[in-house]
CSV table of C-alpha atoms in Angstrom, one decimal:
chain,number,residue,atom,x,y,z
A,52,UNK,CA,-64.3,-27.8,-9.7
A,53,UNK,CA,-67.0,-25.8,-8.1
A,54,UNK,CA,-65.6,-26.7,-4.6
A,55,UNK,CA,-62.1,-25.2,-5.7
A,56,UNK,CA,-59.9,-28.6,-5.9
A,57,UNK,CA,-57.4,-28.9,-8.8
A,58,UNK,CA,-56.4,-32.6,-7.8
A,59,UNK,CA,-58.6,-35.2,-6.1
A,60,UNK,CA,-58.0,-38.8,-4.7
A,61,UNK,CA,-60.4,-41.6,-5.7
A,62,UNK,CA,-59.1,-44.0,-3.3
A,63,UNK,CA,-62.1,-46.8,-3.4
A,64,UNK,CA,-62.5,-47.3,-7.5
A,65,UNK,CA,-64.6,-50.4,-7.2
A,66,UNK,CA,-64.0,-52.0,-10.2
A,67,UNK,CA,-61.2,-51.9,-12.9
A,68,UNK,CA,-63.6,-50.9,-15.5
A,69,UNK,CA,-64.1,-47.3,-13.8
A,70,UNK,CA,-60.1,-47.4,-13.6
A,71,UNK,CA,-60.5,-47.7,-17.4
A,72,UNK,CA,-63.0,-44.9,-17.5
A,73,UNK,CA,-60.9,-42.6,-15.8
A,74,UNK,CA,-57.9,-43.1,-18.2
A,75,UNK,CA,-60.1,-42.8,-21.3
A,76,UNK,CA,-61.4,-39.6,-19.9
A,77,UNK,CA,-57.6,-38.5,-19.2
A,78,UNK,CA,-56.3,-39.6,-22.7
A,79,UNK,CA,-59.6,-37.5,-24.5
A,80,UNK,CA,-59.0,-34.3,-22.4
A,81,UNK,CA,-62.4,-34.8,-20.5
A,82,UNK,CA,-60.5,-35.0,-17.0
A,83,UNK,CA,-60.5,-31.2,-15.6
A,84,UNK,CA,-58.7,-32.4,-12.3
A,85,UNK,CA,-55.3,-34.3,-11.4
A,86,UNK,CA,-56.5,-37.8,-10.3
A,87,UNK,CA,-55.2,-39.9,-8.1
A,88,UNK,CA,-56.7,-43.7,-7.9
A,89,UNK,CA,-56.5,-46.8,-5.6
A,90,UNK,CA,-58.3,-49.8,-6.7
A,91,UNK,CA,-60.7,-51.5,-3.8
A,92,UNK,CA,-60.1,-55.0,-3.0
A,93,UNK,CA,-62.7,-57.4,-1.3
A,94,UNK,CA,-61.0,-60.8,-0.9
A,95,UNK,CA,-57.4,-62.5,-0.7
A,96,UNK,CA,-58.3,-64.3,-4.1
A,97,UNK,CA,-58.8,-60.9,-5.5
A,98,UNK,CA,-55.8,-59.2,-4.1
A,99,UNK,CA,-53.7,-61.9,-5.1
A,100,UNK,CA,-55.0,-61.9,-9.2
A,101,UNK,CA,-55.0,-58.0,-9.3
A,102,UNK,CA,-51.6,-57.6,-7.7
A,103,UNK,CA,-50.0,-60.0,-10.7
A,104,UNK,CA,-52.3,-59.0,-13.2
A,105,UNK,CA,-53.7,-55.5,-13.0
A,106,UNK,CA,-51.1,-52.6,-14.0
A,107,UNK,CA,-53.0,-49.8,-15.6
A,108,UNK,CA,-50.9,-47.1,-17.5
A,109,UNK,CA,-50.8,-43.5,-15.7
A,110,UNK,CA,-51.5,-41.0,-18.4
A,111,UNK,CA,-52.3,-37.2,-18.7
A,112,UNK,CA,-53.8,-36.1,-15.3
A,113,UNK,CA,-54.8,-39.7,-14.4
A,114,UNK,CA,-52.5,-41.9,-11.7
A,115,UNK,CA,-52.9,-45.2,-10.6
A,116,UNK,CA,-51.5,-45.4,-6.9
A,117,UNK,CA,-52.4,-48.7,-5.9
A,118,UNK,CA,-54.7,-50.9,-3.3
A,119,UNK,CA,-57.5,-49.9,-0.8
A,120,UNK,CA,-58.8,-52.6,2.0
A,121,UNK,CA,-61.1,-52.1,4.7
A,122,UNK,CA,-60.9,-53.4,8.2
A,123,UNK,CA,-64.4,-52.3,9.9
A,124,UNK,CA,-67.4,-50.5,9.0
A,125,UNK,CA,-68.6,-46.9,10.8
A,126,UNK,CA,-70.6,-45.7,13.9
A,127,UNK,CA,-74.1,-45.6,12.6
A,128,UNK,CA,-74.2,-49.6,11.6
A,129,UNK,CA,-72.3,-50.1,15.0
A,130,UNK,CA,-69.2,-51.6,13.1
A,131,UNK,CA,-66.4,-49.5,14.3
A,132,UNK,CA,-63.7,-51.9,15.3
A,133,UNK,CA,-62.6,-51.5,18.8
A,134,UNK,CA,-61.4,-53.2,21.9
A,135,UNK,CA,-64.4,-52.0,24.0
A,136,UNK,CA,-67.0,-53.9,22.6
A,137,UNK,CA,-69.6,-52.6,25.1
A,138,UNK,CA,-69.6,-49.4,23.3
A,139,UNK,CA,-72.6,-48.9,21.0
A,140,UNK,CA,-70.7,-48.1,17.9
A,141,UNK,CA,-68.7,-51.3,18.3
A,142,UNK,CA,-71.7,-53.8,19.0
A,143,UNK,CA,-71.8,-55.3,15.7
A,144,UNK,CA,-68.1,-55.3,14.6
A,145,UNK,CA,-66.0,-57.7,13.4
A,146,UNK,CA,-62.5,-57.6,11.5
A,147,UNK,CA,-63.0,-57.7,8.2
A,148,UNK,CA,-60.1,-60.0,8.0
A,149,UNK,CA,-58.1,-61.9,10.5
A,150,UNK,CA,-54.8,-61.0,11.3
A,151,UNK,CA,-53.0,-63.4,9.3
A,152,UNK,CA,-54.9,-63.0,6.3
A,153,UNK,CA,-54.7,-59.1,6.5
A,154,UNK,CA,-51.0,-59.6,6.7
A,155,UNK,CA,-50.8,-61.7,3.7
A,156,UNK,CA,-52.8,-59.2,1.8
A,157,UNK,CA,-50.9,-56.4,2.7
A,158,UNK,CA,-47.6,-58.1,2.2
A,159,UNK,CA,-48.9,-59.2,-1.6
A,160,UNK,CA,-49.9,-55.7,-2.4
A,161,UNK,CA,-46.7,-53.8,-0.8
A,162,UNK,CA,-44.6,-56.0,-3.0
A,163,UNK,CA,-46.0,-54.5,-6.2
A,164,UNK,CA,-44.4,-51.3,-5.2
A,165,UNK,CA,-47.5,-49.4,-5.1
A,166,UNK,CA,-49.2,-48.2,-1.9
A,167,UNK,CA,-51.8,-49.6,0.3
A,168,UNK,CA,-54.5,-48.0,2.3
A,169,UNK,CA,-56.9,-49.6,4.6
A,170,UNK,CA,-60.2,-48.0,5.7
A,171,UNK,CA,-60.4,-48.3,9.5
A,172,UNK,CA,-61.8,-46.2,12.4
A,173,UNK,CA,-61.9,-48.1,15.5
A,174,UNK,CA,-58.5,-48.2,17.8
A,175,UNK,CA,-58.6,-52.3,17.4
A,176,UNK,CA,-58.7,-52.1,13.9
A,177,UNK,CA,-56.3,-49.4,13.3
A,178,UNK,CA,-53.8,-51.7,15.5
A,179,UNK,CA,-54.5,-54.6,13.2
A,180,UNK,CA,-53.7,-52.5,9.9
A,181,UNK,CA,-50.5,-51.2,11.4
A,182,UNK,CA,-49.5,-55.0,12.4
A,183,UNK,CA,-50.1,-55.7,8.4
A,184,UNK,CA,-48.1,-52.7,7.4
A,185,UNK,CA,-45.3,-53.6,9.9
A,186,UNK,CA,-44.8,-57.0,8.7
A,187,UNK,CA,-45.0,-56.3,5.1
A,188,UNK,CA,-42.0,-53.5,5.7
A,189,UNK,CA,-40.0,-56.0,7.8
A,190,UNK,CA,-40.3,-58.7,5.0
A,191,UNK,CA,-39.9,-56.6,2.3
A,192,UNK,CA,-38.0,-52.9,3.1
A,193,UNK,CA,-39.2,-50.4,0.6
A,194,UNK,CA,-38.0,-47.0,0.1
A,195,UNK,CA,-40.8,-44.6,1.1
A,196,UNK,CA,-43.9,-46.8,0.5
A,197,UNK,CA,-46.2,-44.4,2.5
A,198,UNK,CA,-49.0,-46.8,3.4
A,199,UNK,CA,-52.2,-45.3,4.6
A,200,UNK,CA,-54.9,-45.1,7.2
A,201,UNK,CA,-58.2,-43.8,5.6
A,202,UNK,CA,-60.3,-42.4,8.5
A,203,UNK,CA,-58.3,-43.6,11.6
A,204,UNK,CA,-60.9,-42.0,14.0
A,205,UNK,CA,-59.8,-43.3,17.0
A,206,UNK,CA,-55.8,-44.3,17.1
A,207,UNK,CA,-53.9,-44.8,20.5
A,208,UNK,CA,-50.9,-43.3,21.6
A,209,UNK,CA,-49.0,-46.6,20.8
A,210,UNK,CA,-50.7,-46.4,17.6
A,211,UNK,CA,-49.5,-43.2,16.9
A,212,UNK,CA,-46.1,-44.3,17.8
A,213,UNK,CA,-46.0,-46.7,15.3
A,214,UNK,CA,-47.3,-44.6,12.6
A,215,UNK,CA,-44.9,-42.4,13.5
A,216,UNK,CA,-42.0,-45.1,13.2
A,217,UNK,CA,-43.1,-46.4,10.2
A,218,UNK,CA,-44.6,-43.1,8.3
A,219,UNK,CA,-47.8,-44.2,8.1
A,220,UNK,CA,-50.2,-41.4,6.7
A,221,UNK,CA,-53.4,-40.7,8.2
A,222,UNK,CA,-55.8,-39.5,5.4
A,223,UNK,CA,-58.7,-38.0,7.8
A,224,UNK,CA,-62.0,-35.9,7.3
A,225,UNK,CA,-62.0,-33.2,10.2
A,226,UNK,CA,-65.3,-32.1,9.0
A,227,UNK,CA,-66.7,-34.9,10.5
A,228,UNK,CA,-66.0,-33.5,14.2
A,229,UNK,CA,-68.2,-30.8,13.1
A,230,UNK,CA,-70.8,-32.7,11.6
A,231,UNK,CA,-70.9,-36.2,13.4
A,232,UNK,CA,-69.1,-35.3,16.6
A,233,UNK,CA,-72.0,-35.2,18.8
A,234,UNK,CA,-73.8,-38.5,17.3
A,235,UNK,CA,-70.1,-40.0,17.9
A,236,UNK,CA,-70.1,-38.9,21.5
A,237,UNK,CA,-73.6,-40.7,21.9
A,238,UNK,CA,-72.5,-43.8,20.6
A,239,UNK,CA,-69.1,-44.0,22.5
A,240,UNK,CA,-68.0,-42.9,26.0
A,241,UNK,CA,-65.8,-39.7,27.2
A,242,UNK,CA,-62.5,-41.7,27.4
A,243,UNK,CA,-63.2,-42.9,23.8
A,244,UNK,CA,-63.8,-39.4,22.5
A,245,UNK,CA,-60.7,-38.4,24.1
A,246,UNK,CA,-58.8,-40.4,21.2
A,247,UNK,CA,-60.4,-38.8,18.5
A,248,UNK,CA,-58.4,-37.5,15.2
A,249,UNK,CA,-55.9,-35.8,17.5
A,250,UNK,CA,-54.4,-33.7,14.4
A,251,UNK,CA,-51.7,-31.3,16.6
A,252,UNK,CA,-50.3,-34.3,18.4
A,253,UNK,CA,-49.7,-36.1,14.9
A,254,UNK,CA,-48.3,-33.0,13.8
A,255,UNK,CA,-46.0,-32.2,16.2
A,256,UNK,CA,-44.9,-35.9,16.0
A,257,UNK,CA,-44.2,-35.5,12.4
A,258,UNK,CA,-46.8,-38.1,11.0
A,259,UNK,CA,-48.1,-37.5,7.8
A,260,UNK,CA,-51.7,-36.1,7.5
A,261,UNK,CA,-53.8,-35.5,4.6
A,262,UNK,CA,-57.4,-34.0,4.7
A,263,UNK,CA,-60.1,-34.8,2.3
A,264,UNK,CA,-63.9,-34.5,2.0
A,265,UNK,CA,-64.9,-38.8,1.9
A,266,UNK,CA,-67.8,-37.9,-0.9
A,267,UNK,CA,-70.3,-39.6,-1.2
A,268,UNK,CA,-70.1,-40.5,2.8
A,269,UNK,CA,-69.8,-36.6,3.2
A,270,UNK,CA,-72.7,-34.5,1.5
A,271,UNK,CA,-70.6,-31.2,0.9
A,272,UNK,CA,-67.0,-31.5,-0.3
A,273,UNK,CA,-66.3,-27.9,0.3
A,274,UNK,CA,-62.5,-27.7,1.7
A,275,UNK,CA,-63.8,-25.1,4.0
A,276,UNK,CA,-65.8,-27.6,6.3
A,277,UNK,CA,-62.4,-29.3,6.7
A,278,UNK,CA,-60.9,-26.3,7.9
A,279,UNK,CA,-63.3,-25.3,10.2
A,280,UNK,CA,-63.4,-29.0,11.7
A,281,UNK,CA,-59.8,-29.3,12.3
A,282,UNK,CA,-59.5,-25.2,13.4
A,283,UNK,CA,-62.4,-25.1,15.8
A,284,UNK,CA,-62.9,-28.9,16.4
A,285,UNK,CA,-66.6,-27.8,17.5
A,286,UNK,CA,-69.6,-30.0,17.1
A,287,UNK,CA,-72.9,-28.6,15.9
A,288,UNK,CA,-74.2,-28.7,19.7
A,289,UNK,CA,-71.3,-26.4,20.6
A,290,UNK,CA,-69.2,-28.9,22.3
A,291,UNK,CA,-65.2,-28.4,21.7
A,292,UNK,CA,-63.7,-32.0,21.0
A,293,UNK,CA,-60.2,-31.9,22.7
A,294,UNK,CA,-59.4,-28.1,22.2
A,295,UNK,CA,-55.7,-28.8,22.8
A,296,UNK,CA,-55.9,-30.7,19.4
A,297,UNK,CA,-56.9,-27.6,17.4
A,298,UNK,CA,-54.8,-26.4,14.2
A,299,UNK,CA,-54.1,-23.1,13.0
A,300,UNK,CA,-55.8,-22.1,9.7
A,301,UNK,CA,-52.5,-22.2,8.3
A,302,UNK,CA,-51.5,-25.6,9.6
A,303,UNK,CA,-55.0,-26.8,8.4
A,304,UNK,CA,-54.5,-25.1,4.8
A,305,UNK,CA,-50.9,-27.0,4.5
A,306,UNK,CA,-52.2,-30.4,5.5
A,307,UNK,CA,-55.3,-29.9,2.8
A,308,UNK,CA,-52.5,-29.2,0.0
A,309,UNK,CA,-48.9,-30.3,0.7
A,310,UNK,CA,-50.2,-33.0,3.1
A,311,UNK,CA,-52.4,-34.5,0.7
A,312,UNK,CA,-50.2,-34.0,-2.2
A,313,UNK,CA,-47.5,-36.0,-0.4
A,314,UNK,CA,-50.0,-38.8,0.4
A,315,UNK,CA,-50.3,-39.1,-3.5
A,316,UNK,CA,-46.5,-38.9,-4.2
A,317,UNK,CA,-47.3,-35.5,-5.8
A,318,UNK,CA,-45.4,-33.0,-3.5
A,319,UNK,CA,-42.8,-32.3,-6.0
A,320,UNK,CA,-44.9,-31.2,-8.3
A,321,UNK,CA,-48.5,-29.9,-7.0
A,322,UNK,CA,-49.7,-29.0,-3.3
A,323,UNK,CA,-47.9,-25.3,-3.4
A,324,UNK,CA,-47.1,-22.8,-5.8
A,325,UNK,CA,-43.5,-22.6,-6.2
A,326,UNK,CA,-40.9,-22.9,-9.2
A,327,UNK,CA,-41.0,-26.1,-11.1
A,328,UNK,CA,-44.5,-27.2,-10.1
A,329,UNK,CA,-47.5,-27.3,-12.2
A,330,UNK,CA,-49.2,-23.6,-11.6
A,331,UNK,CA,-52.8,-25.4,-10.5
A,332,UNK,CA,-54.6,-22.7,-8.3
A,333,UNK,CA,-57.5,-21.8,-6.9
A,334,UNK,CA,-58.9,-18.0,-6.0
A,335,UNK,CA,-60.4,-17.8,-2.7
A,336,UNK,CA,-62.4,-14.7,-1.8
A,337,UNK,CA,-60.5,-13.9,1.1
A,338,UNK,CA,-56.7,-14.5,2.1
A,339,UNK,CA,-56.6,-17.7,4.1
A,340,UNK,CA,-53.6,-16.7,5.9
A,341,UNK,CA,-54.8,-13.2,7.3
A,342,UNK,CA,-58.4,-13.5,7.6
A,343,UNK,CA,-59.9,-14.2,10.9
A,344,UNK,CA,-60.9,-18.2,11.0
A,345,UNK,CA,-64.4,-17.4,11.7
């Protein structure tokens, strides 16, 4: 609330008890923001069981949106799933599921009619996740499934086209460009850094993009850091990462509001102030549309 959020998405709820706790908070009036949740699943057996049995009721400010998987780790532990295993950040990487297992899990979860999101950062991991999404959609075409890539730091050009074709959402944290860009460069190479979070390209391609903060992995949740990362793309050492991918503050604001609302199927009720929608509002000290971005 202090950071100015009126809606949040907890896309890695670790167990069903926490889902029920959120439900209780919503029923008892303790929940003060609109909350959209995804349940994190570790194994194929768990995915099969939860898909068949777990159907929590959305109530009040609480909405159960679907399922979360993971395919790789992160740069610090060297577990980003890249094609180039010589990169420092990829040296200890491995796919959390082989392609066939991932395909089965995503199809099982897709068939529940709910959203599926995959935590993945590396180009190989992104491609494997997209293959699973494509296979699920091919086997069981659904109207507007809105499956998601969480983070998706290093997508290839071919991955962007596949995301465009299947309307896969990128849920990203542009503040990481500011906070971690220099360390990313140290554990990768120039060619890889040219792929990092191409927001303007994605926007021009019509790929749905949402911004968030990813706490507790991110220490600060204030939206201003996402705006800064996407508008300036400047690391702490002053390096501009791919300046052609800079967004305007207006574009960044729309992604962080309407883009994130779209990612949770709530764009008809939140994300903007207009007739027929909830009047969830935050008052900032400056007019984001007219102030100098700095």
